[in-house]
Amino acid sequence: MSQFMGTDYFDLESLLSEDELAIQNMVYDFVRKEFMPLIHEHHQNETFPVGIVQKLGELGLLGANLPQEYGSAGVTDVAYGLIMHELERGDSGLRSFASVQGSLVMYPIWRYGSKEQKEKWLPKLASGEAIGCFGLTEPDYGSNPSGMIARARRQGDSYILNGTKMWITNGTLADLSLVWAKDENDIVRGFLVEKGTPGFTAQKMTGKLSLRVSDTAELILGDCRIPAENVLPGIEGMKGPLSCLTQARYGISWGVIGAAMACYEIALQYAKDRVQFDKPIGAYQLTQKKLVEMVTEITKAQLMAIQLGRLKEKGKMRHQQVSMAKMSNVAMARDVARTAREILGANGIMEDYHVMRHMMNLETVYTYEGTHEINTLVVGSDITGLDAFQ
Amino acid sequence: MKICVLIKQVPSSDALIKLNNDSTWIKEDTVVFAINESDSFALEEALQIKEQTGEGEVVVVSLGPDRVQRAIREALAKGADRGIRIKESFPYSSDPFEIASLFAAAIKDDKFDLILSGLQSDDLGSGQTGVILGELLGMSTATLVVETKLSGESIRVKRELESGWFQWVTMPLPASITIQSGINSPRYASLKGIMSAKKKEIRLIEKKELSGSIPSLQSIEHVYFPQKTKRTEMIEGSVDQVVEKLTEIIQRNY
Ligand SMILES: Cc1cc2nc3c(=O)[nH]c(=O)nc-3n(C[C@H](O)[C@H](O)[C@H](O)COP(=O)(O)OP(=O)(O)OC[C@H]3O[C@@H](n4cnc5c(N)ncnc54)[C@H](O)[C@@H]3O)c2cc1C
């Protein structure tokens, strides 16, 4: 009997523990029954189903790989990857929510926060009682966040924040925004800004043709005063936000395999069912080649992801390896989604068949958390010793 | 309140079924197995009763080969306290009397107040195990239950009858009740539940140890796919002729 829910051509299952498989099964089931019935409505309305957040929290799916001390589940990094895989098999927007909450907000608070910050926020973020967002990108600084304009000025017991952050996932939903800004010494630091703080506004960005089931916002900080103890004490400089991105990219490198798998499985079924010229289209060599390439690429991505996960568990994962996996697996998923759309013919553009939604979503995933190009250059710099972009 | 939940592992509803070489059972190696649907409602009902009464334990009991361990673990991950598995190997028992007798022998000393099971298994569909087990242990029994209300030494249950009718029955405990799907919304196992399930006890009992005096009254001779027969007959003529012909066909076939 097999237990891995989904395509498993190279017996990935044998590389997973009983717990990891049970977790994958549970999240698969959860997404199928609790999230998928909501997808069309939210996709059409460009909204995120906020009601699911508490359920994610109850099951322990938020920041699941952080230690149990502050309310997280403390699962293995591979189990965390499988969670991302199953969430993104539903929709990249759902996985993005969890990535931001877990890797970009809970992780830095856990790693760089004060004891008070951890006690105040981590249990609430883990349970879904509070939502977090991560504000790094600015209108004029995307791939080059170190050029950021946002500033924090110390004034007595406070910091005064000024600046604009753009493309911020969970922005209008967030109870807590982790905003990266430069202090008077031009050093990047992380600031915790609570919802409702005077001078802080989050404005929803609409008109996205990708990642529609996700809240994306512009954060505006105009003389926003926060208590000085809201700075993350444990980190200074760009390695703060970059280390968070490494965590999130790790999750993405698993997540997109889920999106690709959804598209591949839909296309495979369709190719067996759809008859043209008296034969299923899957009986034609051109279609078979497409399907074979899809499953081959998915298999390679799975093997890269599992090895990356095991390296992470041993503390041996390098951020350049994560960049390679993000770059490679997202590009793979983007291609698979597009090929699936081809195989489905006209039905491929319909929302009922899901593949085009995934295809559009993956355009965002290709660009955020370090674009495909920037992650390529990270690996390029690593192997040549020659920096191409900094 | 000591509650026993009978759990059967069956091929999941979207499993691609193939038969084994001598057509006596399905090929298992490529099939995904899952907890029988109505059993997961029975489990949820048990967990909710335990939560309401605030005491007692929920014990899941299953019969089957090693793969069944996963179904038990899943139930433990959702909150059951311990498991009992009667270990068997192929060919599996398919006779509800034999199965119920094995369960009776395995759990009689546990003195359960309540036994909950699904109304039927999604593979063999006999729908008898829970009732026979109740009889064997001298318990009250009820089938097709869609609501339960516990009060002291008795339980009131709402049974689903035919044509949209329902029946409320009050029965003394101990009772064995078979649960209809849809009675509640089964929970998902949380990550913490999954990780702590390993630490819970699953008692293994060899079927041989129990089966000495238990007869098997029924066995599977042959399994096969339903034959798909589709015949189209075009009826032509005036409306009267078509109606007459149709009536004739319907009368001939029913
Ligand atoms: C839906 C969505 C959600 C997002 N969520 C968040 C969030 O929660 N928090 C957050 O901080 N940000 C978020 N982002 C922002 C995202 O991280 C940025 O869009 C990304 O970093 C790229 O920046 P940019 O869009 O300004 O593109 P640019 O940096 O302007 O890049 C444009 C193009 O130029 C290429 N390029 C740039 N520099 C180089 C170079 N040196 N060499 C070669 N090519 C180069 C890029 O690869 C890209 O192809 C989100 C974006 C989207 C679309």
JSON list of N, CA and C in Angstrom, two decimals, chain B residues 99-154:
[
{"chain": "B", "resi": 99, "resn": "ILE", "atom": "N", "xyz": [-16.05, -11.84, 12.91]},
{"chain": "B", "resi": 99, "resn": "ILE", "atom": "CA", "xyz": [-15.34, -10.61, 13.29]},
{"chain": "B", "resi": 99, "resn": "ILE", "atom": "C", "xyz": [-15.85, -10.10, 14.63]},
{"chain": "B", "resi": 100, "resn": "ALA", "atom": "N", "xyz": [-17.18, -10.06, 14.75]},
{"chain": "B", "resi": 100, "resn": "ALA", "atom": "CA", "xyz": [-17.76, -9.57, 16.01]},
{"chain": "B", "resi": 100, "resn": "ALA", "atom": "C", "xyz": [-17.35, -10.48, 17.17]},
{"chain": "B", "resi": 101, "resn": "SER", "atom": "N", "xyz": [-17.27, -11.78, 16.91]},
{"chain": "B", "resi": 101, "resn": "SER", "atom": "CA", "xyz": [-16.87, -12.71, 17.98]},
{"chain": "B", "resi": 101, "resn": "SER", "atom": "C", "xyz": [-15.42, -12.47, 18.39]},
{"chain": "B", "resi": 102, "resn": "LEU", "atom": "N", "xyz": [-14.57, -12.17, 17.41]},
{"chain": "B", "resi": 102, "resn": "LEU", "atom": "CA", "xyz": [-13.17, -11.87, 17.73]},
{"chain": "B", "resi": 102, "resn": "LEU", "atom": "C", "xyz": [-13.09, -10.61, 18.60]},
{"chain": "B", "resi": 103, "resn": "PHE", "atom": "N", "xyz": [-13.84, -9.58, 18.18]},
{"chain": "B", "resi": 103, "resn": "PHE", "atom": "CA", "xyz": [-13.85, -8.34, 18.97]},
{"chain": "B", "resi": 103, "resn": "PHE", "atom": "C", "xyz": [-14.37, -8.61, 20.38]},
{"chain": "B", "resi": 104, "resn": "ALA", "atom": "N", "xyz": [-15.45, -9.39, 20.47]},
{"chain": "B", "resi": 104, "resn": "ALA", "atom": "CA", "xyz": [-16.04, -9.68, 21.78]},
{"chain": "B", "resi": 104, "resn": "ALA", "atom": "C", "xyz": [-15.00, -10.33, 22.68]},
{"chain": "B", "resi": 105, "resn": "ALA", "atom": "N", "xyz": [-14.29, -11.30, 22.12]},
{"chain": "B", "resi": 105, "resn": "ALA", "atom": "CA", "xyz": [-13.28, -12.00, 22.92]},
{"chain": "B", "resi": 105, "resn": "ALA", "atom": "C", "xyz": [-12.17, -11.04, 23.33]},
{"chain": "B", "resi": 106, "resn": "ALA", "atom": "N", "xyz": [-11.81, -10.11, 22.42]},
{"chain": "B", "resi": 106, "resn": "ALA", "atom": "CA", "xyz": [-10.69, -9.21, 22.71]},
{"chain": "B", "resi": 106, "resn": "ALA", "atom": "C", "xyz": [-11.04, -8.15, 23.74]},
{"chain": "B", "resi": 107, "resn": "ILE", "atom": "N", "xyz": [-12.29, -7.70, 23.77]},
{"chain": "B", "resi": 107, "resn": "ILE", "atom": "CA", "xyz": [-12.60, -6.54, 24.61]},
{"chain": "B", "resi": 107, "resn": "ILE", "atom": "C", "xyz": [-13.52, -6.84, 25.79]},
{"chain": "B", "resi": 108, "resn": "LYS", "atom": "N", "xyz": [-13.93, -8.10, 25.95]},
{"chain": "B", "resi": 108, "resn": "LYS", "atom": "CA", "xyz": [-14.94, -8.36, 26.99]},
{"chain": "B", "resi": 108, "resn": "LYS", "atom": "C", "xyz": [-14.48, -7.92, 28.38]},
{"chain": "B", "resi": 109, "resn": "ASP", "atom": "N", "xyz": [-13.18, -8.05, 28.65]},
{"chain": "B", "resi": 109, "resn": "ASP", "atom": "CA", "xyz": [-12.71, -7.68, 29.98]},
{"chain": "B", "resi": 109, "resn": "ASP", "atom": "C", "xyz": [-12.62, -6.17, 30.19]},
{"chain": "B", "resi": 110, "resn": "ASP", "atom": "N", "xyz": [-12.65, -5.41, 29.10]},
{"chain": "B", "resi": 110, "resn": "ASP", "atom": "CA", "xyz": [-12.56, -3.95, 29.23]},
{"chain": "B", "resi": 110, "resn": "ASP", "atom": "C", "xyz": [-13.85, -3.34, 29.77]},
{"chain": "B", "resi": 111, "resn": "LYS", "atom": "N", "xyz": [-14.94, -4.07, 29.69]},
{"chain": "B", "resi": 111, "resn": "LYS", "atom": "CA", "xyz": [-16.23, -3.60, 30.23]},
{"chain": "B", "resi": 111, "resn": "LYS", "atom": "C", "xyz": [-16.57, -2.18, 29.75]},
{"chain": "B", "resi": 112, "resn": "PHE", "atom": "N", "xyz": [-16.69, -2.04, 28.43]},
{"chain": "B", "resi": 112, "resn": "PHE", "atom": "CA", "xyz": [-17.00, -0.72, 27.88]},
{"chain": "B", "resi": 112, "resn": "PHE", "atom": "C", "xyz": [-18.45, -0.34, 28.18]},
{"chain": "B", "resi": 113, "resn": "ASP", "atom": "N", "xyz": [-18.68, 0.96, 28.39]},
{"chain": "B", "resi": 113, "resn": "ASP", "atom": "CA", "xyz": [-20.04, 1.46, 28.57]},
{"chain": "B", "resi": 113, "resn": "ASP", "atom": "C", "xyz": [-20.71, 1.65, 27.21]},
{"chain": "B", "resi": 114, "resn": "LEU", "atom": "N", "xyz": [-19.87, 1.95, 26.22]},
{"chain": "B", "resi": 114, "resn": "LEU", "atom": "CA", "xyz": [-20.41, 2.30, 24.93]},
{"chain": "B", "resi": 114, "resn": "LEU", "atom": "C", "xyz": [-19.48, 1.76, 23.84]},
{"chain": "B", "resi": 115, "resn": "ILE", "atom": "N", "xyz": [-20.09, 1.14, 22.84]},
{"chain": "B", "resi": 115, "resn": "ILE", "atom": "CA", "xyz": [-19.30, 0.76, 21.67]},
{"chain": "B", "resi": 115, "resn": "ILE", "atom": "C", "xyz": [-19.89, 1.52, 20.49]},
{"chain": "B", "resi": 116, "resn": "LEU", "atom": "N", "xyz": [-19.06, 2.27, 19.79]},
{"chain": "B", "resi": 116, "resn": "LEU", "atom": "CA", "xyz": [-19.53, 2.98, 18.61]},
{"chain": "B", "resi": 116, "resn": "LEU", "atom": "C", "xyz": [-18.82, 2.40, 17.38]},
{"chain": "B", "resi": 117, "resn": "SER", "atom": "N", "xyz": [-19.57, 2.22, 16.32]},
{"chain": "B", "resi": 117, "resn": "SER", "atom": "CA", "xyz": [-18.96, 1.78, 15.07]},
{"chain": "B", "resi": 117, "resn": "SER", "atom": "C", "xyz": [-19.68, 2.46, 13.93]},
{"chain": "B", "resi": 118, "resn": "GLY", "atom": "N", "xyz": [-19.09, 2.39, 12.73]},
{"chain": "B", "resi": 118, "resn": "GLY", "atom": "CA", "xyz": [-19.76, 2.94, 11.57]},
{"chain": "B", "resi": 118, "resn": "GLY", "atom": "C", "xyz": [-20.93, 2.05, 11.20]},
{"chain": "B", "resi": 119, "resn": "LEU", "atom": "N", "xyz": [-21.88, 2.60, 10.47]},
{"chain": "B", "resi": 119, "resn": "LEU", "atom": "CA", "xyz": [-23.06, 1.78, 10.18]},
{"chain": "B", "resi": 119, "resn": "LEU", "atom": "C", "xyz": [-22.74, 0.64, 9.23]},
{"chain": "B", "resi": 120, "resn": "GLN", "atom": "N", "xyz": [-21.73, 0.82, 8.40]},
{"chain": "B", "resi": 120, "resn": "GLN", "atom": "CA", "xyz": [-21.30, -0.29, 7.55]},
{"chain": "B", "resi": 120, "resn": "GLN", "atom": "C", "xyz": [-19.92, 0.02, 7.01]},
{"chain": "B", "resi": 121, "resn": "SER", "atom": "N", "xyz": [-19.23, -1.02, 6.51]},
{"chain": "B", "resi": 121, "resn": "SER", "atom": "CA", "xyz": [-17.92, -0.77, 5.94]},
{"chain": "B", "resi": 121, "resn": "SER", "atom": "C", "xyz": [-18.09, -0.46, 4.46]},
{"chain": "B", "resi": 122, "resn": "ASP", "atom": "N", "xyz": [-17.21, 0.42, 3.97]},
{"chain": "B", "resi": 122, "resn": "ASP", "atom": "CA", "xyz": [-17.34, 0.84, 2.58]},
{"chain": "B", "resi": 122, "resn": "ASP", "atom": "C", "xyz": [-16.86, -0.24, 1.60]},
{"chain": "B", "resi": 123, "resn": "ASP", "atom": "N", "xyz": [-16.19, -1.27, 2.10]},
{"chain": "B", "resi": 123, "resn": "ASP", "atom": "CA", "xyz": [-15.77, -2.32, 1.16]},
{"chain": "B", "resi": 123, "resn": "ASP", "atom": "C", "xyz": [-16.78, -3.49, 1.13]},
{"chain": "B", "resi": 124, "resn": "LEU", "atom": "N", "xyz": [-17.06, -4.11, 2.28]},
{"chain": "B", "resi": 124, "resn": "LEU", "atom": "CA", "xyz": [-17.95, -5.26, 2.24]},
{"chain": "B", "resi": 124, "resn": "LEU", "atom": "C", "xyz": [-19.41, -4.91, 2.55]},
{"chain": "B", "resi": 125, "resn": "GLY", "atom": "N", "xyz": [-19.60, -3.87, 3.35]},
{"chain": "B", "resi": 125, "resn": "GLY", "atom": "CA", "xyz": [-20.95, -3.32, 3.52]},
{"chain": "B", "resi": 125, "resn": "GLY", "atom": "C", "xyz": [-21.96, -4.23, 4.19]},
{"chain": "B", "resi": 126, "resn": "SER", "atom": "N", "xyz": [-21.54, -5.12, 5.08]},
{"chain": "B", "resi": 126, "resn": "SER", "atom": "CA", "xyz": [-22.53, -5.99, 5.73]},
{"chain": "B", "resi": 126, "resn": "SER", "atom": "C", "xyz": [-23.38, -5.22, 6.74]},
{"chain": "B", "resi": 127, "resn": "GLY", "atom": "N", "xyz": [-22.78, -4.28, 7.44]},
{"chain": "B", "resi": 127, "resn": "GLY", "atom": "CA", "xyz": [-23.54, -3.48, 8.40]},
{"chain": "B", "resi": 127, "resn": "GLY", "atom": "C", "xyz": [-24.01, -4.25, 9.61]},
{"chain": "B", "resi": 128, "resn": "GLN", "atom": "N", "xyz": [-23.27, -5.28, 10.00]},
{"chain": "B", "resi": 128, "resn": "GLN", "atom": "CA", "xyz": [-23.75, -6.12, 11.10]},
{"chain": "B", "resi": 128, "resn": "GLN", "atom": "C", "xyz": [-22.82, -6.20, 12.30]},
{"chain": "B", "resi": 129, "resn": "THR", "atom": "N", "xyz": [-21.54, -5.88, 12.08]},
{"chain": "B", "resi": 129, "resn": "THR", "atom": "CA", "xyz": [-20.55, -6.16, 13.11]},
{"chain": "B", "resi": 129, "resn": "THR", "atom": "C", "xyz": [-20.91, -5.51, 14.45]},
{"chain": "B", "resi": 130, "resn": "GLY", "atom": "N", "xyz": [-21.27, -4.22, 14.42]},
{"chain": "B", "resi": 130, "resn": "GLY", "atom": "CA", "xyz": [-21.57, -3.51, 15.66]},
{"chain": "B", "resi": 130, "resn": "GLY", "atom": "C", "xyz": [-22.73, -4.13, 16.41]},
{"chain": "B", "resi": 131, "resn": "VAL", "atom": "N", "xyz": [-23.74, -4.55, 15.66]},
{"chain": "B", "resi": 131, "resn": "VAL", "atom": "CA", "xyz": [-24.93, -5.11, 16.29]},
{"chain": "B", "resi": 131, "resn": "VAL", "atom": "C", "xyz": [-24.64, -6.49, 16.89]},
{"chain": "B", "resi": 132, "resn": "ILE", "atom": "N", "xyz": [-23.96, -7.32, 16.12]},
{"chain": "B", "resi": 132, "resn": "ILE", "atom": "CA", "xyz": [-23.66, -8.67, 16.64]},
{"chain": "B", "resi": 132, "resn": "ILE", "atom": "C", "xyz": [-22.77, -8.56, 17.88]},
{"chain": "B", "resi": 133, "resn": "LEU", "atom": "N", "xyz": [-21.78, -7.66, 17.80]},
{"chain": "B", "resi": 133, "resn": "LEU", "atom": "CA", "xyz": [-20.89, -7.49, 18.95]},
{"chain": "B", "resi": 133, "resn": "LEU", "atom": "C", "xyz": [-21.69, -7.08, 20.19]},
{"chain": "B", "resi": 134, "resn": "GLY", "atom": "N", "xyz": [-22.62, -6.15, 20.01]},
{"chain": "B", "resi": 134, "resn": "GLY", "atom": "CA", "xyz": [-23.47, -5.73, 21.12]},
{"chain": "B", "resi": 134, "resn": "GLY", "atom": "C", "xyz": [-24.24, -6.91, 21.70]},
{"chain": "B", "resi": 135, "resn": "GLU", "atom": "N", "xyz": [-24.81, -7.72, 20.83]},
{"chain": "B", "resi": 135, "resn": "GLU", "atom": "CA", "xyz": [-25.56, -8.90, 21.28]},
{"chain": "B", "resi": 135, "resn": "GLU", "atom": "C", "xyz": [-24.66, -9.86, 22.05]},
{"chain": "B", "resi": 136, "resn": "LEU", "atom": "N", "xyz": [-23.48, -10.11, 21.48]},
{"chain": "B", "resi": 136, "resn": "LEU", "atom": "CA", "xyz": [-22.56, -11.06, 22.12]},
{"chain": "B", "resi": 136, "resn": "LEU", "atom": "C", "xyz": [-22.17, -10.61, 23.52]},
{"chain": "B", "resi": 137, "resn": "LEU", "atom": "N", "xyz": [-22.09, -9.29, 23.72]},
{"chain": "B", "resi": 137, "resn": "LEU", "atom": "CA", "xyz": [-21.67, -8.77, 25.02]},
{"chain": "B", "resi": 137, "resn": "LEU", "atom": "C", "xyz": [-22.86, -8.40, 25.89]},
{"chain": "B", "resi": 138, "resn": "GLY", "atom": "N", "xyz": [-24.05, -8.74, 25.44]},
{"chain": "B", "resi": 138, "resn": "GLY", "atom": "CA", "xyz": [-25.25, -8.46, 26.24]},
{"chain": "B", "resi": 138, "resn": "GLY", "atom": "C", "xyz": [-25.58, -6.98, 26.36]},
{"chain": "B", "resi": 139, "resn": "MET", "atom": "N", "xyz": [-25.32, -6.22, 25.33]},
{"chain": "B", "resi": 139, "resn": "MET", "atom": "CA", "xyz": [-25.57, -4.77, 25.38]},
{"chain": "B", "resi": 139, "resn": "MET", "atom": "C", "xyz": [-26.84, -4.44, 24.60]},
{"chain": "B", "resi": 140, "resn": "SER", "atom": "N", "xyz": [-27.40, -3.23, 24.87]},
{"chain": "B", "resi": 140, "resn": "SER", "atom": "CA", "xyz": [-28.47, -2.74, 23.99]},
{"chain": "B", "resi": 140, "resn": "SER", "atom": "C", "xyz": [-27.83, -2.34, 22.66]},
{"chain": "B", "resi": 141, "resn": "THR", "atom": "N", "xyz": [-28.60, -2.40, 21.61]},
{"chain": "B", "resi": 141, "resn": "THR", "atom": "CA", "xyz": [-28.03, -2.03, 20.31]},
{"chain": "B", "resi": 141, "resn": "THR", "atom": "C", "xyz": [-28.98, -1.12, 19.54]},
{"chain": "B", "resi": 142, "resn": "ALA", "atom": "N", "xyz": [-28.39, -0.26, 18.72]},
{"chain": "B", "resi": 142, "resn": "ALA", "atom": "CA", "xyz": [-29.19, 0.56, 17.81]},
{"chain": "B", "resi": 142, "resn": "ALA", "atom": "C", "xyz": [-28.35, 0.82, 16.56]},
{"chain": "B", "resi": 143, "resn": "THR", "atom": "N", "xyz": [-29.00, 0.92, 15.43]},
{"chain": "B", "resi": 143, "resn": "THR", "atom": "CA", "xyz": [-28.28, 1.14, 14.18]},
{"chain": "B", "resi": 143, "resn": "THR", "atom": "C", "xyz": [-28.65, 2.49, 13.58]},
{"chain": "B", "resi": 144, "resn": "LEU", "atom": "N", "xyz": [-27.85, 2.93, 12.60]},
{"chain": "B", "resi": 144, "resn": "LEU", "atom": "CA", "xyz": [-28.14, 4.12, 11.80]},
{"chain": "B", "resi": 144, "resn": "LEU", "atom": "C", "xyz": [-28.41, 5.36, 12.64]},
{"chain": "B", "resi": 145, "resn": "VAL", "atom": "N", "xyz": [-27.53, 5.60, 13.59]},
{"chain": "B", "resi": 145, "resn": "VAL", "atom": "CA", "xyz": [-27.78, 6.68, 14.54]},
{"chain": "B", "resi": 145, "resn": "VAL", "atom": "C", "xyz": [-27.25, 8.01, 14.01]},
{"chain": "B", "resi": 146, "resn": "VAL", "atom": "N", "xyz": [-28.10, 9.05, 14.11]},
{"chain": "B", "resi": 146, "resn": "VAL", "atom": "CA", "xyz": [-27.70, 10.37, 13.61]},
{"chain": "B", "resi": 146, "resn": "VAL", "atom": "C", "xyz": [-27.60, 11.42, 14.72]},
{"chain": "B", "resi": 147, "resn": "GLU", "atom": "N", "xyz": [-27.89, 11.03, 15.94]},
{"chain": "B", "resi": 147, "resn": "GLU", "atom": "CA", "xyz": [-27.72, 11.94, 17.07]},
{"chain": "B", "resi": 147, "resn": "GLU", "atom": "C", "xyz": [-27.67, 11.13, 18.36]},
{"chain": "B", "resi": 148, "resn": "THR", "atom": "N", "xyz": [-26.82, 11.54, 19.29]},
{"chain": "B", "resi": 148, "resn": "THR", "atom": "CA", "xyz": [-26.78, 10.82, 20.57]},
{"chain": "B", "resi": 148, "resn": "THR", "atom": "C", "xyz": [-26.94, 11.82, 21.72]},
{"chain": "B", "resi": 149, "resn": "LYS", "atom": "N", "xyz": [-27.64, 11.37, 22.77]},
{"chain": "B", "resi": 149, "resn": "LYS", "atom": "CA", "xyz": [-27.74, 12.19, 23.99]},
{"chain": "B", "resi": 149, "resn": "LYS", "atom": "C", "xyz": [-27.56, 11.26, 25.18]},
{"chain": "B", "resi": 150, "resn": "LEU", "atom": "N", "xyz": [-26.52, 11.54, 25.93]},
{"chain": "B", "resi": 150, "resn": "LEU", "atom": "CA", "xyz": [-26.19, 10.67, 27.05]},
{"chain": "B", "resi": 150, "resn": "LEU", "atom": "C", "xyz": [-26.82, 11.24, 28.31]},
{"chain": "B", "resi": 151, "resn": "SER", "atom": "N", "xyz": [-27.51, 10.39, 29.10]},
{"chain": "B", "resi": 151, "resn": "SER", "atom": "CA", "xyz": [-27.95, 10.91, 30.40]},
{"chain": "B", "resi": 151, "resn": "SER", "atom": "C", "xyz": [-27.86, 9.78, 31.41]},
{"chain": "B", "resi": 152, "resn": "GLY", "atom": "N", "xyz": [-26.94, 9.95, 32.33]},
{"chain": "B", "resi": 152, "resn": "GLY", "atom": "CA", "xyz": [-26.73, 8.98, 33.39]},
{"chain": "B", "resi": 152, "resn": "GLY", "atom": "C", "xyz": [-26.45, 7.58, 32.87]},
{"chain": "B", "resi": 153, "resn": "GLU", "atom": "N", "xyz": [-27.34, 6.66, 33.22]},
{"chain": "B", "resi": 153, "resn": "GLU", "atom": "CA", "xyz": [-27.12, 5.26, 32.87]},
{"chain": "B", "resi": 153, "resn": "GLU", "atom": "C", "xyz": [-27.77, 4.87, 31.55]},
{"chain": "B", "resi": 154, "resn": "SER", "atom": "N", "xyz": [-28.29, 5.87, 30.84]},
{"chain": "B", "resi": 154, "resn": "SER", "atom": "CA", "xyz": [-28.93, 5.51, 29.57]},
{"chain": "B", "resi": 154, "resn": "SER", "atom": "C", "xyz": [-28.49, 6.47, 28.46]}
]
